[in-house]
Coordinates of C-alpha atoms in Angstrom, one line a residue:
Chain A
M42 CA 123.8 160.6 134.1
S43 CA 122.9 162.5 131.0
V44 CA 121.7 166.0 131.7
P45 CA 119.7 167.7 129.0
D46 CA 120.5 171.3 128.4
A47 CA 117.8 172.3 125.9
Q48 CA 114.5 173.8 127.0
F49 CA 113.1 170.5 127.9
H50 CA 109.9 169.1 129.2
P51 CA 110.1 168.9 133.0
H52 CA 108.4 165.6 133.6
A53 CA 107.5 162.2 132.1
T54 CA 104.6 162.1 129.6
G55 CA 102.3 159.4 128.1
V56 CA 102.5 155.9 129.6
A57 CA 105.5 156.9 131.7
A58 CA 103.5 159.6 133.3
E59 CA 101.0 157.0 134.5
T60 CA 103.8 154.9 135.9
V61 CA 105.2 158.0 137.8
A62 CA 101.7 158.8 139.1
K63 CA 101.5 155.2 140.6
H64 CA 104.8 155.7 142.5
Q65 CA 104.3 158.8 144.5
D66 CA 103.9 157.3 148.0
P67 CA 106.9 157.2 150.4
Q68 CA 108.8 153.9 150.2
D69 CA 112.1 152.4 151.4
V70 CA 113.5 153.0 147.9
V71 CA 113.4 156.5 146.6
F72 CA 114.3 156.5 142.9
W73 CA 115.8 159.9 141.9
A74 CA 115.3 160.0 138.2
G75 CA 115.2 162.0 135.0
W76 CA 112.4 160.8 132.7
F77 CA 114.5 161.3 129.5
C78 CA 117.7 159.5 130.5
P79 CA 118.6 156.1 129.2
F80 CA 120.7 155.3 132.2
V81 CA 117.8 156.1 134.5
Q82 CA 115.5 153.9 132.3
R83 CA 117.7 150.9 133.0
V84 CA 117.0 151.1 136.7
W85 CA 113.4 152.0 136.2
I86 CA 112.9 148.9 134.0
A87 CA 114.4 146.8 136.8
L88 CA 112.2 148.3 139.5
E89 CA 109.1 147.6 137.4
E90 CA 110.2 144.1 136.4
R91 CA 110.9 143.1 139.9
G92 CA 107.9 144.8 141.5
I93 CA 110.1 146.6 144.1
P94 CA 108.0 149.3 145.9
Y95 CA 109.6 152.6 145.0
Q96 CA 108.9 156.3 145.2
Y97 CA 109.6 158.1 141.9
K98 CA 111.2 161.6 142.2
E99 CA 111.9 163.6 139.1
V100 CA 115.2 165.6 139.4
N101 CA 115.2 168.9 137.7
P102 CA 118.8 169.2 136.5
Y103 CA 118.7 173.0 136.8
K104 CA 117.0 173.1 140.2
K105 CA 118.1 170.1 142.3
E106 CA 116.5 169.7 145.7
K107 CA 118.7 170.4 148.7
H108 CA 117.9 167.0 150.2
F109 CA 119.0 165.3 146.9
L110 CA 122.3 167.1 146.9
D111 CA 122.8 166.5 150.6
I112 CA 122.7 162.7 150.1
N113 CA 124.3 162.7 146.6
P114 CA 126.7 165.6 146.3
K115 CA 127.6 164.9 142.6
G116 CA 123.9 165.3 141.9
L117 CA 123.9 162.4 139.4
V118 CA 120.8 160.5 138.3
P119 CA 119.9 157.7 138.4
A120 CA 120.3 157.6 142.1
V121 CA 118.6 155.3 144.7
E122 CA 118.1 156.5 148.2
Y123 CA 117.8 153.6 150.6
Q124 CA 117.5 153.9 154.4
G125 CA 118.7 157.5 154.1
K126 CA 121.8 156.7 152.1
A127 CA 122.3 157.3 148.3
L128 CA 123.8 155.2 145.6
Y129 CA 124.3 156.1 142.0
E130 CA 125.7 154.6 138.6
S131 CA 123.1 152.6 136.8
L132 CA 125.0 149.3 136.7
V133 CA 125.9 149.5 140.4
L134 CA 122.2 150.2 141.2
L135 CA 121.1 147.2 139.2
E136 CA 123.4 144.9 141.2
F137 CA 122.3 146.7 144.4
L138 CA 118.6 146.1 143.8
E139 CA 119.4 142.4 143.2
E140 CA 121.2 142.1 146.5
A141 CA 118.9 144.3 148.6
Y142 CA 115.9 142.4 147.2
P143 CA 117.2 138.9 146.6
S144 CA 114.0 137.2 145.5
Q145 CA 115.0 134.5 143.0
S146 CA 111.5 134.6 141.5
T147 CA 111.9 138.2 140.3
S148 CA 115.7 138.3 139.9
L149 CA 116.9 139.6 136.6
F150 CA 120.1 137.6 137.0
P151 CA 120.3 133.9 136.0
S152 CA 120.9 131.7 139.1
D153 CA 124.0 129.8 137.8
P154 CA 127.3 131.7 138.6
Y155 CA 128.7 130.9 135.1
D156 CA 125.6 132.5 133.5
R157 CA 125.8 135.4 135.8
A158 CA 129.3 136.0 134.7
I159 CA 128.2 135.7 131.0
A160 CA 125.6 138.4 131.8
R161 CA 128.3 140.7 133.2
L162 CA 130.6 140.0 130.2
W163 CA 128.0 141.1 127.7
I164 CA 127.0 144.1 129.8
D165 CA 130.7 145.1 129.6
H166 CA 130.5 144.7 125.8
I167 CA 127.5 147.0 125.8
S168 CA 129.4 149.6 127.9
K169 CA 132.6 149.5 125.9
N170 CA 131.5 148.8 122.3
Y171 CA 127.8 149.5 121.8
L172 CA 127.2 152.7 123.8
P173 CA 130.2 154.7 122.8
N174 CA 129.5 154.1 119.1
N175 CA 125.8 154.9 119.5
W176 CA 126.7 158.3 121.1
R177 CA 129.5 158.9 118.5
L178 CA 127.1 158.2 115.6
T179 CA 124.6 160.6 117.1
Q180 CA 127.0 163.4 117.7
S181 CA 129.3 163.1 114.7
Q182 CA 129.0 165.9 112.2
T183 CA 130.8 164.6 109.1
K184 CA 129.7 161.8 106.9
E185 CA 133.0 160.0 107.3
K186 CA 132.8 159.9 111.1
Q187 CA 129.2 158.9 111.0
D188 CA 129.9 156.0 108.6
E189 CA 132.7 154.8 110.8
A190 CA 130.6 155.0 114.0
R191 CA 127.6 153.3 112.3
E192 CA 129.7 150.4 111.1
A193 CA 131.2 150.0 114.6
L194 CA 127.8 150.1 116.1
Y195 CA 126.5 147.5 113.7
E196 CA 129.4 145.3 114.5
A197 CA 128.8 145.6 118.3
Q198 CA 125.2 144.8 117.8
R199 CA 126.0 141.8 115.6
K200 CA 128.3 140.4 118.3
L201 CA 125.7 140.9 120.9
V202 CA 122.8 139.3 119.0
Q203 CA 124.9 136.2 118.3
Q204 CA 124.6 135.6 122.0
V205 CA 120.8 136.2 122.2
K206 CA 118.9 133.0 122.7
G207 CA 115.6 134.8 121.9
P208 CA 113.2 136.3 122.5
Y209 CA 115.4 137.7 125.3
F210 CA 119.2 137.4 125.9
F211 CA 118.9 134.3 128.1
G212 CA 115.8 132.9 126.4
E213 CA 112.2 133.2 127.7
K214 CA 113.2 135.1 130.9
F215 CA 113.8 138.8 130.6
S216 CA 117.2 139.5 132.2
I217 CA 119.6 142.2 133.3
V218 CA 121.3 142.3 129.9
D219 CA 118.0 143.2 128.3
A220 CA 117.4 145.9 130.9
V221 CA 120.8 147.4 130.3
V222 CA 120.5 147.6 126.5
A223 CA 116.8 148.3 126.0
P224 CA 116.9 152.1 126.6
W225 CA 119.2 152.5 123.6
I226 CA 117.1 150.3 121.3
A227 CA 114.0 152.2 122.4
R228 CA 115.7 155.4 121.3
D229 CA 117.2 154.1 118.0
W230 CA 114.6 156.1 116.0
V231 CA 117.0 159.1 116.7
I232 CA 119.8 157.5 114.6
T233 CA 117.4 155.9 112.2
E234 CA 115.7 159.2 111.2
N235 CA 118.9 161.2 111.3
R236 CA 122.0 159.0 110.7
G237 CA 121.0 156.4 108.2
Y238 CA 120.9 153.6 110.8
E239 CA 118.7 150.6 110.1
R240 CA 118.0 147.7 112.4
V241 CA 117.8 145.3 109.4
A242 CA 121.4 146.2 108.5
V243 CA 122.5 144.4 111.7
G244 CA 120.5 141.3 110.7
E245 CA 117.1 139.8 111.0
A246 CA 117.9 138.4 114.5
W247 CA 118.5 142.0 115.7
V248 CA 115.2 143.2 114.2
K249 CA 113.4 140.5 116.3
Y250 CA 115.4 141.2 119.4
A251 CA 114.8 144.9 119.2
K252 CA 111.1 144.4 118.7
A253 CA 110.8 142.0 121.7
L254 CA 112.5 144.6 123.9
C255 CA 110.5 147.6 122.7
E256 CA 107.3 145.6 123.3
R257 CA 108.2 144.6 126.8
P258 CA 105.7 146.2 129.2
S259 CA 108.4 147.5 131.6
V260 CA 110.1 149.3 128.6
K261 CA 106.8 150.8 127.4
K262 CA 105.8 151.8 130.9
T263 CA 109.0 153.8 131.3
T264 CA 109.0 155.5 127.9
S265 CA 107.6 159.0 127.4
E266 CA 106.1 160.5 124.3
R267 CA 108.6 160.9 121.4
E268 CA 108.0 164.5 120.8
H269 CA 109.4 165.4 124.2
Y270 CA 112.7 163.5 123.6
E271 CA 113.1 165.3 120.2
P272 CA 114.4 168.6 121.5
I273 CA 116.9 166.9 123.8
Y274 CA 118.3 164.6 121.1
G275 CA 118.3 167.5 118.6
R276 CA 121.1 169.0 120.7
Y277 CA 123.0 165.7 120.6
L278 CA 122.5 165.5 116.8
R279 CA 123.9 169.1 116.4
D280 CA 126.6 168.2 118.9
E281 CA 125.5 171.1 121.1
A282 CA 124.7 169.0 124.2
Q283 CA 126.6 169.8 127.4
S284 CA 125.9 166.6 129.4
E285 CA 128.9 164.7 130.8
V286 CA 128.3 162.0 128.2
A287 CA 128.2 164.5 125.3
K288 CA 131.4 166.2 126.4
A289 CA 133.2 162.9 126.8
V290 CA 132.2 161.7 123.3
R291 CA 133.2 165.1 121.8
S292 CA 136.7 165.0 123.4
G293 CA 137.2 161.3 122.6
K294 CA 137.4 160.4 126.3
T295 CA 136.1 157.5 128.3
L296 CA 132.3 157.7 129.0
P297 CA 131.7 158.9 132.6
Chain B
M208 CA 144.7 141.6 129.2
S209 CA 148.0 143.3 128.6
V210 CA 150.4 141.4 126.4
P211 CA 154.0 142.2 126.6
D212 CA 155.9 142.4 123.3
A213 CA 159.4 142.7 124.4
Q214 CA 161.7 139.8 124.8
F215 CA 160.3 138.9 128.1
H216 CA 160.9 136.4 130.8
P217 CA 158.5 133.5 130.2
H218 CA 157.4 132.7 133.8
A219 CA 157.0 134.1 137.3
T220 CA 160.1 134.6 139.4
G221 CA 161.0 135.1 143.1
V222 CA 158.2 134.6 145.6
A223 CA 155.6 134.4 142.8
A224 CA 157.4 131.4 141.3
E225 CA 157.0 129.6 144.7
T226 CA 153.3 130.3 144.5
V227 CA 153.1 129.0 141.0
A228 CA 154.9 125.8 142.1
K229 CA 152.3 125.2 144.8
H230 CA 149.5 125.3 142.2
Q231 CA 150.3 122.8 139.6
D232 CA 147.9 120.0 140.4
P233 CA 144.6 119.8 138.5
Q234 CA 141.7 121.6 140.2
D235 CA 138.1 122.7 139.3
V236 CA 139.5 126.2 138.7
V237 CA 142.2 126.5 136.1
F238 CA 143.7 130.0 136.3
W239 CA 145.1 131.0 132.9
A240 CA 147.6 133.7 133.7
G241 CA 150.4 135.9 132.7
W242 CA 152.8 136.5 135.6
F243 CA 153.5 140.2 134.6
C244 CA 149.9 141.4 134.1
P245 CA 148.3 143.6 136.7
F246 CA 144.8 142.5 135.6
V247 CA 145.9 138.9 136.2
Q248 CA 147.3 139.8 139.6
R249 CA 143.9 141.1 140.7
V250 CA 142.4 137.6 140.3
W251 CA 145.5 135.9 141.6
I252 CA 145.3 138.0 144.8
A253 CA 141.6 137.0 145.2
L254 CA 142.4 133.3 144.7
E255 CA 145.1 133.4 147.3
E256 CA 143.1 135.5 149.8
R257 CA 140.1 133.2 149.6
G258 CA 142.1 129.9 149.6
I259 CA 140.3 128.7 146.5
P260 CA 142.1 125.6 145.1
Y261 CA 143.3 126.5 141.6
Q262 CA 145.7 125.2 139.0
Y263 CA 148.0 128.0 137.7
K264 CA 148.8 127.9 133.9
E265 CA 151.1 130.4 132.4
V266 CA 150.0 131.6 129.0
N267 CA 152.8 132.4 126.6
P268 CA 151.3 135.2 124.6
Y269 CA 153.2 134.2 121.5
K270 CA 152.4 130.5 121.7
K271 CA 149.0 130.0 123.2
E272 CA 148.0 126.4 123.8
K273 CA 145.3 125.0 121.5
H274 CA 143.0 124.0 124.5
F275 CA 143.3 127.6 125.8
L276 CA 142.2 129.1 122.5
D277 CA 139.5 126.5 122.1
I278 CA 137.7 127.5 125.3
N279 CA 138.7 131.2 125.1
P280 CA 138.9 132.2 121.4
K281 CA 140.0 135.8 122.2
G282 CA 142.9 134.4 124.0
L283 CA 142.7 136.9 126.8
V284 CA 144.2 136.6 130.2
P285 CA 143.3 136.5 133.0
A286 CA 140.9 133.7 132.2
V287 CA 139.3 131.1 134.5
E288 CA 138.3 127.7 133.3
Y289 CA 135.6 126.2 135.4
Q290 CA 133.9 122.9 134.6
G291 CA 135.2 123.1 131.1
K292 CA 134.0 126.6 130.3
A293 CA 136.1 129.7 130.2
L294 CA 135.4 133.2 131.6
Y295 CA 137.6 136.3 131.2
E296 CA 137.8 140.0 132.3
S297 CA 139.3 140.5 135.7
L298 CA 136.3 142.3 137.3
V299 CA 133.9 139.7 136.0
L300 CA 136.2 136.9 137.3
L301 CA 136.3 138.5 140.8
E302 CA 132.5 138.6 140.9
F303 CA 132.4 135.0 139.6
L304 CA 134.7 133.7 142.2
E305 CA 132.5 135.2 144.9
E306 CA 129.4 133.6 143.5
A307 CA 130.9 130.2 142.7
Y308 CA 132.6 130.0 146.1
P309 CA 130.2 132.0 148.3
S310 CA 131.9 131.4 151.7
Q311 CA 131.2 134.5 153.8
S312 CA 134.3 133.9 155.9
T313 CA 136.6 134.4 153.0
S314 CA 134.5 136.7 150.9
L315 CA 136.2 139.9 149.7
F316 CA 132.9 141.7 149.5
P317 CA 131.3 143.3 152.6
S318 CA 128.1 141.5 153.5
D319 CA 125.8 144.6 153.6
P320 CA 124.2 145.4 150.1
Y321 CA 124.9 149.1 150.6
D322 CA 128.6 148.5 151.3
R323 CA 128.8 146.1 148.4
A324 CA 127.5 148.9 146.2
I325 CA 130.1 151.3 147.6
A326 CA 132.8 148.7 146.7
R327 CA 131.5 148.6 143.1
L328 CA 131.3 152.4 142.9
W329 CA 134.9 152.8 143.9
I330 CA 136.0 150.0 141.6
D331 CA 134.3 152.0 138.9
H332 CA 136.3 155.0 140.0
I333 CA 139.5 153.0 139.7
S334 CA 138.6 151.8 136.2
K335 CA 137.6 155.2 134.9
N336 CA 139.9 157.6 136.6
Y337 CA 142.9 155.9 138.2
L338 CA 143.9 153.3 135.6
P339 CA 143.7 155.5 132.4
N340 CA 145.8 158.2 134.0
N341 CA 148.3 155.7 135.3
W342 CA 148.8 154.3 131.8
R343 CA 148.8 157.8 130.2
L344 CA 151.5 158.9 132.6
T345 CA 153.6 155.9 131.7
Q346 CA 153.2 156.2 128.0
S347 CA 153.2 160.0 127.5
Q348 CA 156.4 161.3 125.8
T349 CA 156.1 165.0 126.4
K350 CA 156.6 166.8 129.7
E351 CA 153.3 168.6 129.3
K352 CA 151.3 165.4 128.8
Q353 CA 153.1 163.7 131.7
D354 CA 152.4 166.7 134.0
E355 CA 148.7 166.6 133.1
A356 CA 148.4 162.8 133.5
R357 CA 150.4 162.9 136.8
E358 CA 148.1 165.5 138.3
A359 CA 145.0 163.6 137.1
L360 CA 146.4 160.5 138.7
Y361 CA 147.1 162.3 142.0
E362 CA 143.5 163.6 142.0
A363 CA 142.1 160.1 141.4
Q364 CA 144.2 158.7 144.2
R365 CA 143.2 161.5 146.6
K366 CA 139.5 160.9 145.9
L367 CA 140.0 157.2 146.5
V368 CA 142.0 157.5 149.7
Q369 CA 139.4 159.8 151.2
Q370 CA 137.2 156.7 151.3
V371 CA 139.8 154.4 152.8
K372 CA 139.1 153.5 156.4
G373 CA 142.5 152.1 156.9
P374 CA 144.6 150.0 156.9
Y375 CA 142.4 148.7 154.0
F376 CA 139.5 150.2 152.1
F377 CA 136.8 148.9 154.4
G378 CA 139.0 148.9 157.6
E379 CA 140.6 145.8 159.1
K380 CA 139.3 143.4 156.4
F381 CA 141.1 143.2 153.1
S382 CA 138.5 143.7 150.4
I383 CA 137.7 143.5 146.7
V384 CA 138.6 147.2 146.3
D385 CA 142.1 146.5 147.7
A386 CA 142.5 143.6 145.3
V387 CA 141.5 145.7 142.3
V388 CA 143.9 148.5 143.0
A389 CA 146.9 146.8 144.6
P390 CA 148.6 145.6 141.3
W391 CA 149.0 149.2 140.1
I392 CA 150.3 150.4 143.5
A393 CA 152.7 147.4 143.5
R394 CA 154.1 148.7 140.2
D395 CA 154.2 152.4 140.9
W396 CA 158.0 152.3 141.1
V397 CA 157.7 152.5 137.2
I398 CA 156.3 156.0 137.4
T399 CA 158.3 156.9 140.5
E400 CA 161.6 156.2 138.8
N401 CA 160.7 157.5 135.3
R402 CA 157.9 160.0 135.6
G403 CA 158.4 162.1 138.7
Y404 CA 155.5 160.4 140.6
E405 CA 155.7 160.4 144.4
R406 CA 153.2 158.7 146.7
V407 CA 153.7 161.5 149.2
A408 CA 152.4 164.0 146.7
V409 CA 149.0 162.3 147.0
G410 CA 149.2 162.7 150.8
E411 CA 150.3 160.8 153.9
A412 CA 147.1 158.7 153.9
W413 CA 148.1 157.4 150.5
V414 CA 151.6 156.5 151.6
K415 CA 150.1 154.4 154.5
Y416 CA 147.5 152.7 152.3
A417 CA 150.1 151.9 149.6
K418 CA 152.4 150.4 152.1
A419 CA 149.6 148.3 153.7
L420 CA 148.7 146.9 150.3
C421 CA 152.3 146.2 149.2
E422 CA 153.0 144.3 152.5
R423 CA 149.8 142.2 152.2
P424 CA 151.0 138.6 151.8
S425 CA 148.7 137.9 148.9
V426 CA 150.2 140.8 147.0
K427 CA 153.8 139.8 147.8
K428 CA 153.1 136.1 146.9
T429 CA 151.9 137.2 143.4
T430 CA 154.7 139.6 142.6
S431 CA 157.8 138.6 140.6
E432 CA 161.3 140.1 140.7
R433 CA 161.4 143.6 139.6
E434 CA 164.2 143.1 137.0
H435 CA 161.9 141.0 134.9
Y436 CA 159.1 143.6 134.8
E437 CA 161.6 146.2 133.7
P438 CA 162.0 145.3 130.0
I439 CA 158.2 145.0 129.7
Y440 CA 157.5 148.5 131.3
G441 CA 160.5 149.9 129.3
R442 CA 158.4 149.4 126.2
Y443 CA 155.4 151.2 127.8
L444 CA 157.7 154.1 128.9
R445 CA 159.0 154.5 125.3
D446 CA 155.4 154.1 124.1
E447 CA 156.4 151.1 122.0
A448 CA 154.2 148.5 123.6
Q449 CA 151.7 146.8 121.4
S450 CA 149.2 145.4 123.9
E451 CA 145.5 146.3 123.6
V452 CA 145.8 148.6 126.6
A453 CA 148.9 150.4 125.2
K454 CA 147.2 150.9 121.8
A455 CA 144.0 152.2 123.4
V456 CA 145.9 154.7 125.6
R457 CA 147.9 155.9 122.5
S458 CA 144.8 156.5 120.4
G459 CA 142.9 158.1 123.3
K460 CA 140.3 155.4 123.2
T461 CA 138.4 153.6 126.0
L462 CA 140.6 151.0 127.7
P463 CA 139.6 147.5 126.6

């Protein structure tokens, strides 16, 4: 969903590059990805957690393959190609992977319908309260706006962590809620180093939760080397990014 | 989700009042509702379509029952109480009802995982592109802003109707996408009479789709008499409404 517009590294690096290398063979699921994108990472985490066979394809946002645009005219990543048809939107893809591969042993959803609804409620909270303030904090250029966004982000994280049973959202089992939020926690060094954000300001419970997610193998295996994220997030920090997310945040509109 | 703040009629009227009268007995599902609210109507349509036994309880937004606030501290409607626990958010409730009552014969979701993902993608389109422009058109006070919102709404409706197989979104079977959008179509007389909106400006296909939804028994059975909606929407049209939705639209923020 987010398209970098800096001179950026064209493919995954570090541990993520090893993961990519293991997923080159043709499979029923073709995962059209961008190594840098947090929305992509959500789906990537789910694929790794669930052991679904997939073929990783890096989409160069400036040079999209004809086949990719044929099946997915908007050209958005993450996208999943399945039996020749494409789907997009990270949350839709997460639900799709559950339904197309309904193994209860690897499901990231709890089995009880009430708990599944709780998962969706807190994913909704992340979409509406956590993410917009995280982007706003990153892109804001005045101290006043940064202070406001940082406080709103802390508040959203406090509400979320009150629901976390620990170490993961639903307890011992890593779940869909964890997959949805982990990519932003794995990138919070951006706001820590540049925007005065501190995990400990949310509370000790958040420090523990953030650590548990960052140490999760599926999160590590889908994270590239920090130095290659830096030029991309540098453009967000200077509010020069031209991705759909960046433009929406700048104009105060709903995130795409 | 939307709370009226005019002197408003305290309960459903017309055909909807008959529906309420039929759903007074205690059931596993307690449906906490507001007769006027389009988000409530989504869930109400689903309950009626699927024949799920439910007890209807009207929530007076100025005088919420203690039990309701005990199980649902935010006090939001629509809410569903199930085995003593409450859930809220219309889209979460629609998914919950599917999972708690998984009868394929009455399911509003298609059975194929790909089609289910398509349903969720277009529900996302309705949430992000249709609804915000519908509210903006209603609340905008200048011709320029109204023109802009009306065009954006037409565009969102054109994109949606291109996917409609007819008479309903997925063809002959009424689906979750239809339930999600119907309440706004059933209320489009507000923008037709006050904001220069015309169904035919979207296209003939939209005229047919809108008619099919408005004639659907579950939509009719959950719609009250127009005269009682009027004072509520009058406040939106004068941009005096104080509901969460109204305030979000006014400030240009993400809809709650």
